[in-house]
């Protein structure tokens, strides 16, 4: 997910995600992965649960965090880099504070508030498009962290919106699916054009 139309740029070595510490016994440079752009059939699929938190997955999560910071964005889900598994990364910390990289594996919603919030959402797979989406203002999620430990956490504010937006990706759902069919059609047309232009470059 993009930030609410302001960029959260965090680049440079001092910003190395903390999850890197979890990668023991080898050191490898992180790399930026290409992000799939809508429309793409992989963005419409329901992802499979993660069954093994392997080093490969930890490396991929680090790559995804780097890719997200570079974009810049505040959330990125497995299918957006072509990995059809149920996990996403996010960092909704404020620009001026320390980064708070998170990896949520096999996330499930265990509670949502009745109160709702409307945020202007964007998506790294739908660049340049921002629309208001209304979702529960608070949400509790159960998930595995990058060490395979089960966690349950309550998210509010931007984190609640971001976590729900990313969880949607794991079910093949995009934020434009909350818009009218006409609006969605226009956005899809725009994205098709963008992809065509990019493929010519
Ligand atoms: Ni997204």
JSON list of C-alpha atoms and ligand atoms in Angstrom, two decimals:
[
{"chain": "A", "resi": 1, "resn": "UNK", "atom": "CA", "xyz": [0.00, 0.00, 0.00]},
{"chain": "A", "resi": 2, "resn": "UNK", "atom": "CA", "xyz": [1.13, 3.51, -0.72]},
{"chain": "A", "resi": 3, "resn": "UNK", "atom": "CA", "xyz": [1.04, 6.05, 2.05]},
{"chain": "A", "resi": 4, "resn": "UNK", "atom": "CA", "xyz": [-1.86, 8.51, 1.94]},
{"chain": "A", "resi": 5, "resn": "UNK", "atom": "CA", "xyz": [-0.33, 10.35, -1.03]},
{"chain": "A", "resi": 6, "resn": "UNK", "atom": "CA", "xyz": [2.74, 11.44, 0.92]},
{"chain": "A", "resi": 7, "resn": "UNK", "atom": "CA", "xyz": [5.90, 9.47, 0.46]},
{"chain": "A", "resi": 8, "resn": "UNK", "atom": "CA", "xyz": [7.66, 7.74, 3.34]},
{"chain": "A", "resi": 9, "resn": "UNK", "atom": "CA", "xyz": [11.11, 7.46, 1.89]},
{"chain": "A", "resi": 10, "resn": "UNK", "atom": "CA", "xyz": [13.61, 5.48, 3.85]},
{"chain": "A", "resi": 11, "resn": "UNK", "atom": "CA", "xyz": [16.71, 4.53, 2.09]},
{"chain": "A", "resi": 12, "resn": "UNK", "atom": "CA", "xyz": [20.32, 4.03, 3.01]},
{"chain": "A", "resi": 13, "resn": "UNK", "atom": "CA", "xyz": [22.21, 1.62, 5.21]},
{"chain": "A", "resi": 14, "resn": "UNK", "atom": "CA", "xyz": [21.15, 3.03, 8.56]},
{"chain": "A", "resi": 15, "resn": "UNK", "atom": "CA", "xyz": [17.62, 2.02, 7.63]},
{"chain": "A", "resi": 16, "resn": "UNK", "atom": "CA", "xyz": [18.34, -1.69, 7.23]},
{"chain": "A", "resi": 17, "resn": "UNK", "atom": "CA", "xyz": [15.24, -3.60, 8.36]},
{"chain": "A", "resi": 18, "resn": "UNK", "atom": "CA", "xyz": [15.52, -5.28, 11.73]},
{"chain": "A", "resi": 19, "resn": "UNK", "atom": "CA", "xyz": [14.33, -8.60, 10.36]},
{"chain": "A", "resi": 20, "resn": "UNK", "atom": "CA", "xyz": [17.76, -8.95, 8.83]},
{"chain": "A", "resi": 21, "resn": "UNK", "atom": "CA", "xyz": [18.95, -9.86, 12.32]},
{"chain": "A", "resi": 22, "resn": "UNK", "atom": "CA", "xyz": [16.87, -13.01, 12.07]},
{"chain": "A", "resi": 23, "resn": "UNK", "atom": "CA", "xyz": [18.88, -14.27, 9.20]},
{"chain": "A", "resi": 24, "resn": "UNK", "atom": "CA", "xyz": [21.61, -16.19, 10.91]},
{"chain": "A", "resi": 25, "resn": "UNK", "atom": "CA", "xyz": [24.55, -17.99, 9.37]},
{"chain": "A", "resi": 26, "resn": "UNK", "atom": "CA", "xyz": [24.55, -16.11, 6.12]},
{"chain": "A", "resi": 27, "resn": "UNK", "atom": "CA", "xyz": [24.64, -12.58, 4.99]},
{"chain": "A", "resi": 28, "resn": "UNK", "atom": "CA", "xyz": [23.26, -11.63, 1.67]},
{"chain": "A", "resi": 29, "resn": "UNK", "atom": "CA", "xyz": [22.47, -8.33, 0.10]},
{"chain": "A", "resi": 30, "resn": "UNK", "atom": "CA", "xyz": [18.83, -7.43, -0.13]},
{"chain": "A", "resi": 31, "resn": "UNK", "atom": "CA", "xyz": [17.43, -6.80, -3.53]},
{"chain": "A", "resi": 32, "resn": "UNK", "atom": "CA", "xyz": [14.55, -4.94, -4.98]},
{"chain": "A", "resi": 33, "resn": "UNK", "atom": "CA", "xyz": [11.91, -7.16, -6.56]},
{"chain": "A", "resi": 34, "resn": "UNK", "atom": "CA", "xyz": [9.70, -6.17, -9.46]},
{"chain": "A", "resi": 35, "resn": "UNK", "atom": "CA", "xyz": [6.16, -5.37, -8.31]},
{"chain": "A", "resi": 36, "resn": "UNK", "atom": "CA", "xyz": [3.28, -6.82, -10.35]},
{"chain": "A", "resi": 37, "resn": "UNK", "atom": "CA", "xyz": [0.99, -4.19, -11.80]},
{"chain": "A", "resi": 38, "resn": "UNK", "atom": "CA", "xyz": [-2.79, -4.61, -12.04]},
{"chain": "A", "resi": 39, "resn": "UNK", "atom": "CA", "xyz": [-4.31, -6.23, -14.07]},
{"chain": "A", "resi": 40, "resn": "UNK", "atom": "CA", "xyz": [-2.46, -9.47, -13.47]},
{"chain": "A", "resi": 41, "resn": "UNK", "atom": "CA", "xyz": [-4.12, -12.84, -12.80]},
{"chain": "A", "resi": 42, "resn": "UNK", "atom": "CA", "xyz": [-1.75, -13.42, -9.86]},
{"chain": "A", "resi": 43, "resn": "UNK", "atom": "CA", "xyz": [-3.24, -10.42, -8.07]},
{"chain": "A", "resi": 44, "resn": "UNK", "atom": "CA", "xyz": [-6.70, -12.03, -8.25]},
{"chain": "A", "resi": 45, "resn": "UNK", "atom": "CA", "xyz": [-5.85, -15.38, -6.66]},
{"chain": "A", "resi": 46, "resn": "UNK", "atom": "CA", "xyz": [-6.33, -16.68, -3.15]},
{"chain": "A", "resi": 47, "resn": "UNK", "atom": "CA", "xyz": [-2.88, -17.43, -1.72]},
{"chain": "A", "resi": 48, "resn": "UNK", "atom": "CA", "xyz": [-1.86, -20.63, 0.05]},
{"chain": "A", "resi": 49, "resn": "UNK", "atom": "CA", "xyz": [-0.89, -20.65, 3.74]},
{"chain": "A", "resi": 50, "resn": "UNK", "atom": "CA", "xyz": [2.81, -20.57, 4.53]},
{"chain": "A", "resi": 51, "resn": "UNK", "atom": "CA", "xyz": [3.77, -24.02, 5.82]},
{"chain": "A", "resi": 52, "resn": "UNK", "atom": "CA", "xyz": [7.47, -23.47, 6.41]},
{"chain": "A", "resi": 53, "resn": "UNK", "atom": "CA", "xyz": [9.19, -20.28, 7.52]},
{"chain": "A", "resi": 54, "resn": "UNK", "atom": "CA", "xyz": [12.36, -21.04, 5.63]},
{"chain": "A", "resi": 55, "resn": "UNK", "atom": "CA", "xyz": [15.42, -18.90, 5.16]},
{"chain": "A", "resi": 56, "resn": "UNK", "atom": "CA", "xyz": [14.17, -18.34, 1.63]},
{"chain": "A", "resi": 57, "resn": "UNK", "atom": "CA", "xyz": [11.00, -16.77, 2.99]},
{"chain": "A", "resi": 58, "resn": "UNK", "atom": "CA", "xyz": [12.99, -14.61, 5.44]},
{"chain": "A", "resi": 59, "resn": "UNK", "atom": "CA", "xyz": [15.20, -13.41, 2.60]},
{"chain": "A", "resi": 60, "resn": "UNK", "atom": "CA", "xyz": [12.14, -12.69, 0.47]},
{"chain": "A", "resi": 61, "resn": "UNK", "atom": "CA", "xyz": [10.53, -10.74, 3.34]},
{"chain": "A", "resi": 62, "resn": "UNK", "atom": "CA", "xyz": [13.67, -8.62, 3.63]},
{"chain": "A", "resi": 63, "resn": "UNK", "atom": "CA", "xyz": [13.66, -8.05, -0.12]},
{"chain": "A", "resi": 64, "resn": "UNK", "atom": "CA", "xyz": [10.01, -7.06, 0.07]},
{"chain": "A", "resi": 65, "resn": "UNK", "atom": "CA", "xyz": [10.70, -4.57, 2.85]},
{"chain": "A", "resi": 66, "resn": "UNK", "atom": "CA", "xyz": [13.48, -3.05, 0.79]},
{"chain": "A", "resi": 67, "resn": "UNK", "atom": "CA", "xyz": [11.24, -2.99, -2.27]},
{"chain": "A", "resi": 68, "resn": "UNK", "atom": "CA", "xyz": [8.48, -1.34, -0.20]},
{"chain": "A", "resi": 69, "resn": "UNK", "atom": "CA", "xyz": [10.77, 1.34, 1.27]},
{"chain": "A", "resi": 70, "resn": "UNK", "atom": "CA", "xyz": [12.23, 2.02, -2.16]},
{"chain": "A", "resi": 71, "resn": "UNK", "atom": "CA", "xyz": [8.83, 2.41, -3.87]},
{"chain": "A", "resi": 72, "resn": "UNK", "atom": "CA", "xyz": [8.04, 4.07, -1.38]},
{"chain": "A", "resi": 73, "resn": "UNK", "atom": "CA", "xyz": [5.11, 2.36, 0.28]},
{"chain": "A", "resi": 74, "resn": "UNK", "atom": "CA", "xyz": [3.88, 1.24, 3.70]},
{"chain": "A", "resi": 75, "resn": "UNK", "atom": "CA", "xyz": [2.81, -2.32, 2.87]},
{"chain": "A", "resi": 76, "resn": "UNK", "atom": "CA", "xyz": [3.53, -5.07, 0.35]},
{"chain": "A", "resi": 77, "resn": "UNK", "atom": "CA", "xyz": [1.98, -8.54, 0.09]},
{"chain": "A", "resi": 78, "resn": "UNK", "atom": "CA", "xyz": [3.47, -11.78, -1.26]},
{"chain": "A", "resi": 79, "resn": "UNK", "atom": "CA", "xyz": [1.39, -11.97, -4.46]},
{"chain": "A", "resi": 80, "resn": "UNK", "atom": "CA", "xyz": [2.53, -8.45, -5.43]},
{"chain": "A", "resi": 81, "resn": "UNK", "atom": "CA", "xyz": [5.99, -9.91, -6.05]},
{"chain": "A", "resi": 82, "resn": "UNK", "atom": "CA", "xyz": [4.57, -13.13, -7.50]},
{"chain": "A", "resi": 83, "resn": "UNK", "atom": "CA", "xyz": [4.87, -15.22, -4.31]},
{"chain": "A", "resi": 84, "resn": "UNK", "atom": "CA", "xyz": [1.44, -16.80, -3.90]},
{"chain": "A", "resi": 85, "resn": "UNK", "atom": "CA", "xyz": [1.64, -17.30, -0.15]},
{"chain": "A", "resi": 86, "resn": "UNK", "atom": "CA", "xyz": [-0.14, -15.75, 2.80]},
{"chain": "A", "resi": 87, "resn": "UNK", "atom": "CA", "xyz": [2.21, -13.15, 4.18]},
{"chain": "A", "resi": 88, "resn": "UNK", "atom": "CA", "xyz": [2.86, -9.45, 3.93]},
{"chain": "A", "resi": 89, "resn": "UNK", "atom": "CA", "xyz": [5.26, -6.80, 5.16]},
{"chain": "A", "resi": 90, "resn": "UNK", "atom": "CA", "xyz": [4.38, -3.37, 6.45]},
{"chain": "A", "resi": 91, "resn": "UNK", "atom": "CA", "xyz": [5.80, -0.31, 8.20]},
{"chain": "A", "resi": 92, "resn": "UNK", "atom": "CA", "xyz": [3.38, 2.43, 9.17]},
{"chain": "A", "resi": 93, "resn": "UNK", "atom": "CA", "xyz": [5.74, 4.25, 11.52]},
{"chain": "A", "resi": 94, "resn": "UNK", "atom": "CA", "xyz": [5.88, 8.01, 11.09]},
{"chain": "A", "resi": 95, "resn": "UNK", "atom": "CA", "xyz": [8.49, 9.41, 8.75]},
{"chain": "A", "resi": 96, "resn": "UNK", "atom": "CA", "xyz": [10.51, 11.07, 11.50]},
{"chain": "A", "resi": 97, "resn": "UNK", "atom": "CA", "xyz": [10.69, 8.04, 13.81]},
{"chain": "A", "resi": 98, "resn": "UNK", "atom": "CA", "xyz": [12.69, 4.83, 13.67]},
{"chain": "A", "resi": 99, "resn": "UNK", "atom": "CA", "xyz": [11.47, 2.37, 11.02]},
{"chain": "A", "resi": 100, "resn": "UNK", "atom": "CA", "xyz": [9.24, -0.44, 12.31]},
{"chain": "A", "resi": 101, "resn": "UNK", "atom": "CA", "xyz": [9.41, -3.20, 9.71]},
{"chain": "A", "resi": 102, "resn": "UNK", "atom": "CA", "xyz": [6.86, -5.94, 10.27]},
{"chain": "A", "resi": 103, "resn": "UNK", "atom": "CA", "xyz": [6.30, -9.32, 8.67]},
{"chain": "A", "resi": 104, "resn": "UNK", "atom": "CA", "xyz": [2.89, -10.99, 9.20]},
{"chain": "A", "resi": 105, "resn": "UNK", "atom": "CA", "xyz": [2.58, -14.61, 8.15]},
{"chain": "A", "resi": 106, "resn": "UNK", "atom": "CA", "xyz": [-0.76, -16.47, 7.79]},
{"chain": "A", "resi": 107, "resn": "UNK", "atom": "CA", "xyz": [-2.63, -13.46, 9.20]},
{"chain": "A", "resi": 108, "resn": "UNK", "atom": "CA", "xyz": [-6.25, -13.90, 10.29]},
{"chain": "A", "resi": 109, "resn": "UNK", "atom": "CA", "xyz": [-8.70, -11.32, 11.55]},
{"chain": "A", "resi": 110, "resn": "UNK", "atom": "CA", "xyz": [-10.01, -12.29, 14.99]},
{"chain": "A", "resi": 111, "resn": "UNK", "atom": "CA", "xyz": [-11.96, -9.10, 15.72]},
{"chain": "A", "resi": 112, "resn": "UNK", "atom": "CA", "xyz": [-13.00, -5.89, 14.00]},
{"chain": "A", "resi": 113, "resn": "UNK", "atom": "CA", "xyz": [-14.44, -2.74, 15.52]},
{"chain": "A", "resi": 114, "resn": "UNK", "atom": "CA", "xyz": [-17.90, -1.56, 14.58]},
{"chain": "A", "resi": 115, "resn": "UNK", "atom": "CA", "xyz": [-16.46, 1.90, 14.18]},
{"chain": "A", "resi": 116, "resn": "UNK", "atom": "CA", "xyz": [-15.16, 2.55, 10.68]},
{"chain": "A", "resi": 117, "resn": "UNK", "atom": "CA", "xyz": [-12.51, 4.80, 9.21]},
{"chain": "A", "resi": 118, "resn": "UNK", "atom": "CA", "xyz": [-12.13, 6.22, 5.73]},
{"chain": "A", "resi": 119, "resn": "UNK", "atom": "CA", "xyz": [-8.62, 6.61, 4.38]},
{"chain": "A", "resi": 120, "resn": "UNK", "atom": "CA", "xyz": [-7.36, 7.55, 0.98]},
{"chain": "A", "resi": 121, "resn": "UNK", "atom": "CA", "xyz": [-5.70, 4.32, -0.11]},
{"chain": "A", "resi": 122, "resn": "UNK", "atom": "CA", "xyz": [-3.17, 3.59, -2.78]},
{"chain": "A", "resi": 123, "resn": "UNK", "atom": "CA", "xyz": [-1.46, 0.39, -3.88]},
{"chain": "A", "resi": 124, "resn": "UNK", "atom": "CA", "xyz": [2.01, -0.29, -5.24]},
{"chain": "A", "resi": 125, "resn": "UNK", "atom": "CA", "xyz": [0.34, -2.54, -7.83]},
{"chain": "A", "resi": 126, "resn": "UNK", "atom": "CA", "xyz": [-1.91, 0.32, -8.95]},
{"chain": "A", "resi": 127, "resn": "UNK", "atom": "CA", "xyz": [0.56, 3.23, -9.08]},
{"chain": "A", "resi": 128, "resn": "UNK", "atom": "CA", "xyz": [-0.67, 6.81, -9.02]},
{"chain": "A", "resi": 129, "resn": "UNK", "atom": "CA", "xyz": [-4.27, 5.98, -8.04]},
{"chain": "A", "resi": 130, "resn": "UNK", "atom": "CA", "xyz": [-5.69, 7.10, -4.69]},
{"chain": "A", "resi": 131, "resn": "UNK", "atom": "CA", "xyz": [-9.27, 6.57, -3.58]},
{"chain": "A", "resi": 132, "resn": "UNK", "atom": "CA", "xyz": [-11.18, 6.66, -0.33]},
{"chain": "A", "resi": 133, "resn": "UNK", "atom": "CA", "xyz": [-11.97, 3.28, 1.18]},
{"chain": "A", "resi": 134, "resn": "UNK", "atom": "CA", "xyz": [-13.99, 2.70, 4.36]},
{"chain": "A", "resi": 135, "resn": "UNK", "atom": "CA", "xyz": [-12.96, -0.16, 6.63]},
{"chain": "A", "resi": 136, "resn": "UNK", "atom": "CA", "xyz": [-13.23, -1.11, 10.30]},
{"chain": "A", "resi": 137, "resn": "UNK", "atom": "CA", "xyz": [-11.25, 1.45, 12.32]},
{"chain": "A", "resi": 138, "resn": "UNK", "atom": "CA", "xyz": [-9.63, -1.22, 14.47]},
{"chain": "A", "resi": 139, "resn": "UNK", "atom": "CA", "xyz": [-8.78, -4.82, 13.83]},
{"chain": "A", "resi": 140, "resn": "UNK", "atom": "CA", "xyz": [-7.20, -7.65, 15.77]},
{"chain": "A", "resi": 141, "resn": "UNK", "atom": "CA", "xyz": [-5.05, -10.10, 13.83]},
{"chain": "A", "resi": 142, "resn": "UNK", "atom": "CA", "xyz": [-3.50, -13.41, 14.72]},
{"chain": "A", "resi": 143, "resn": "UNK", "atom": "CA", "xyz": [-0.39, -14.26, 12.73]},
{"chain": "A", "resi": 144, "resn": "UNK", "atom": "CA", "xyz": [3.03, -15.86, 12.85]},
{"chain": "A", "resi": 145, "resn": "UNK", "atom": "CA", "xyz": [6.04, -13.59, 13.05]},
{"chain": "A", "resi": 146, "resn": "UNK", "atom": "CA", "xyz": [9.22, -14.17, 11.08]},
{"chain": "A", "resi": 147, "resn": "UNK", "atom": "CA", "xyz": [10.50, -16.47, 13.86]},
{"chain": "A", "resi": 148, "resn": "UNK", "atom": "CA", "xyz": [7.36, -18.62, 13.55]},
{"chain": "A", "resi": 149, "resn": "UNK", "atom": "CA", "xyz": [5.93, -17.43, 16.89]},
{"chain": "A", "resi": 150, "resn": "UNK", "atom": "CA", "xyz": [2.19, -16.90, 17.08]},
{"chain": "A", "resi": 151, "resn": "UNK", "atom": "CA", "xyz": [1.20, -13.34, 17.82]},
{"chain": "A", "resi": 152, "resn": "UNK", "atom": "CA", "xyz": [-2.07, -11.53, 18.26]},
{"chain": "A", "resi": 153, "resn": "UNK", "atom": "CA", "xyz": [-2.15, -7.80, 17.92]},
{"chain": "A", "resi": 154, "resn": "UNK", "atom": "CA", "xyz": [-4.62, -4.98, 17.70]},
{"chain": "A", "resi": 155, "resn": "UNK", "atom": "CA", "xyz": [-4.12, -2.39, 14.99]},
{"chain": "A", "resi": 156, "resn": "UNK", "atom": "CA", "xyz": [-5.68, 1.05, 14.82]},
{"chain": "A", "resi": 157, "resn": "UNK", "atom": "CA", "xyz": [-5.40, 4.10, 12.61]},
{"chain": "A", "resi": 158, "resn": "UNK", "atom": "CA", "xyz": [-3.25, 3.73, 9.53]},
{"chain": "A", "resi": 159, "resn": "UNK", "atom": "CA", "xyz": [-1.98, 0.32, 10.69]},
{"chain": "A", "resi": 160, "resn": "UNK", "atom": "CA", "xyz": [-5.55, -1.06, 10.74]},
{"chain": "A", "resi": 161, "resn": "UNK", "atom": "CA", "xyz": [-6.20, 0.15, 7.20]},
{"chain": "A", "resi": 162, "resn": "UNK", "atom": "CA", "xyz": [-2.84, -1.05, 5.93]},
{"chain": "A", "resi": 163, "resn": "UNK", "atom": "CA", "xyz": [-3.10, -4.51, 7.54]},
{"chain": "A", "resi": 164, "resn": "UNK", "atom": "CA", "xyz": [-6.62, -5.01, 6.09]},
{"chain": "A", "resi": 165, "resn": "UNK", "atom": "CA", "xyz": [-5.52, -3.77, 2.66]},
{"chain": "A", "resi": 166, "resn": "UNK", "atom": "CA", "xyz": [-2.58, -6.21, 2.67]},
{"chain": "A", "resi": 167, "resn": "UNK", "atom": "CA", "xyz": [-4.67, -9.12, 3.98]},
{"chain": "A", "resi": 168, "resn": "UNK", "atom": "CA", "xyz": [-7.09, -8.49, 1.10]},
{"chain": "A", "resi": 169, "resn": "UNK", "atom": "CA", "xyz": [-4.20, -9.04, -1.33]},
{"chain": "A", "resi": 170, "resn": "UNK", "atom": "CA", "xyz": [-3.82, -12.59, 0.05]},
{"chain": "A", "resi": 171, "resn": "UNK", "atom": "CA", "xyz": [-7.44, -13.23, -0.96]},
{"chain": "A", "resi": 172, "resn": "UNK", "atom": "CA", "xyz": [-7.01, -11.77, -4.43]},
{"chain": "A", "resi": 173, "resn": "UNK", "atom": "CA", "xyz": [-8.77, -8.57, -3.51]},
{"chain": "A", "resi": 174, "resn": "UNK", "atom": "CA", "xyz": [-7.60, -5.06, -4.41]},
{"chain": "A", "resi": 175, "resn": "UNK", "atom": "CA", "xyz": [-8.71, -1.74, -2.91]},
{"chain": "A", "resi": 176, "resn": "UNK", "atom": "CA", "xyz": [-10.33, -0.82, -6.22]},
{"chain": "A", "resi": 177, "resn": "UNK", "atom": "CA", "xyz": [-12.73, -3.72, -5.65]},
{"chain": "A", "resi": 178, "resn": "UNK", "atom": "CA", "xyz": [-14.40, -1.44, -3.06]},
{"chain": "A", "resi": 179, "resn": "UNK", "atom": "CA", "xyz": [-15.12, 1.17, -5.76]},
{"chain": "A", "resi": 180, "resn": "UNK", "atom": "CA", "xyz": [-17.91, 1.27, -8.31]},
{"chain": "A", "resi": 181, "resn": "UNK", "atom": "CA", "xyz": [-17.58, -0.93, -11.37]},
{"chain": "A", "resi": 182, "resn": "UNK", "atom": "CA", "xyz": [-17.31, 2.16, -13.57]},
{"chain": "A", "resi": 183, "resn": "UNK", "atom": "CA", "xyz": [-14.49, 3.66, -11.55]},
{"chain": "A", "resi": 184, "resn": "UNK", "atom": "CA", "xyz": [-12.71, 0.32, -11.35]},
{"chain": "A", "resi": 185, "resn": "UNK", "atom": "CA", "xyz": [-13.02, -0.12, -15.10]},
{"chain": "A", "resi": 186, "resn": "UNK", "atom": "CA", "xyz": [-11.50, 3.30, -15.72]},
{"chain": "A", "resi": 187, "resn": "UNK", "atom": "CA", "xyz": [-8.59, 2.58, -13.39]},
{"chain": "A", "resi": 188, "resn": "UNK", "atom": "CA", "xyz": [-7.96, -0.83, -14.99]},
{"chain": "A", "resi": 189, "resn": "UNK", "atom": "CA", "xyz": [-7.90, 0.79, -18.41]},
{"chain": "A", "resi": 190, "resn": "UNK", "atom": "CA", "xyz": [-5.38, 3.34, -17.17]},
{"chain": "A", "resi": 191, "resn": "UNK", "atom": "CA", "xyz": [-3.18, 0.59, -15.73]},
{"chain": "A", "resi": 192, "resn": "UNK", "atom": "CA", "xyz": [-3.31, -1.42, -18.97]},
{"chain": "A", "resi": 193, "resn": "UNK", "atom": "CA", "xyz": [-2.08, 1.67, -20.77]},
{"chain": "A", "resi": 194, "resn": "UNK", "atom": "CA", "xyz": [0.67, 2.20, -18.20]},
{"chain": "A", "resi": 195, "resn": "UNK", "atom": "CA", "xyz": [1.84, -1.40, -18.58]},
{"chain": "A", "resi": 196, "resn": "UNK", "atom": "CA", "xyz": [1.91, -1.04, -22.35]},
{"chain": "A", "resi": 197, "resn": "UNK", "atom": "CA", "xyz": [3.99, 2.13, -22.07]},
{"chain": "A", "resi": 198, "resn": "UNK", "atom": "CA", "xyz": [6.39, 0.50, -19.62]},
{"chain": "A", "resi": 199, "resn": "UNK", "atom": "CA", "xyz": [6.85, -2.54, -21.85]},
{"chain": "A", "resi": 200, "resn": "UNK", "atom": "CA", "xyz": [7.91, -0.26, -24.68]},
{"chain": "A", "resi": 201, "resn": "UNK", "atom": "CA", "xyz": [10.61, 1.42, -22.58]},
{"chain": "B", "resi": 1, "resn": "LIG", "atom": "NI1", "xyz": [-1.85, -2.96, -2.30]}
]
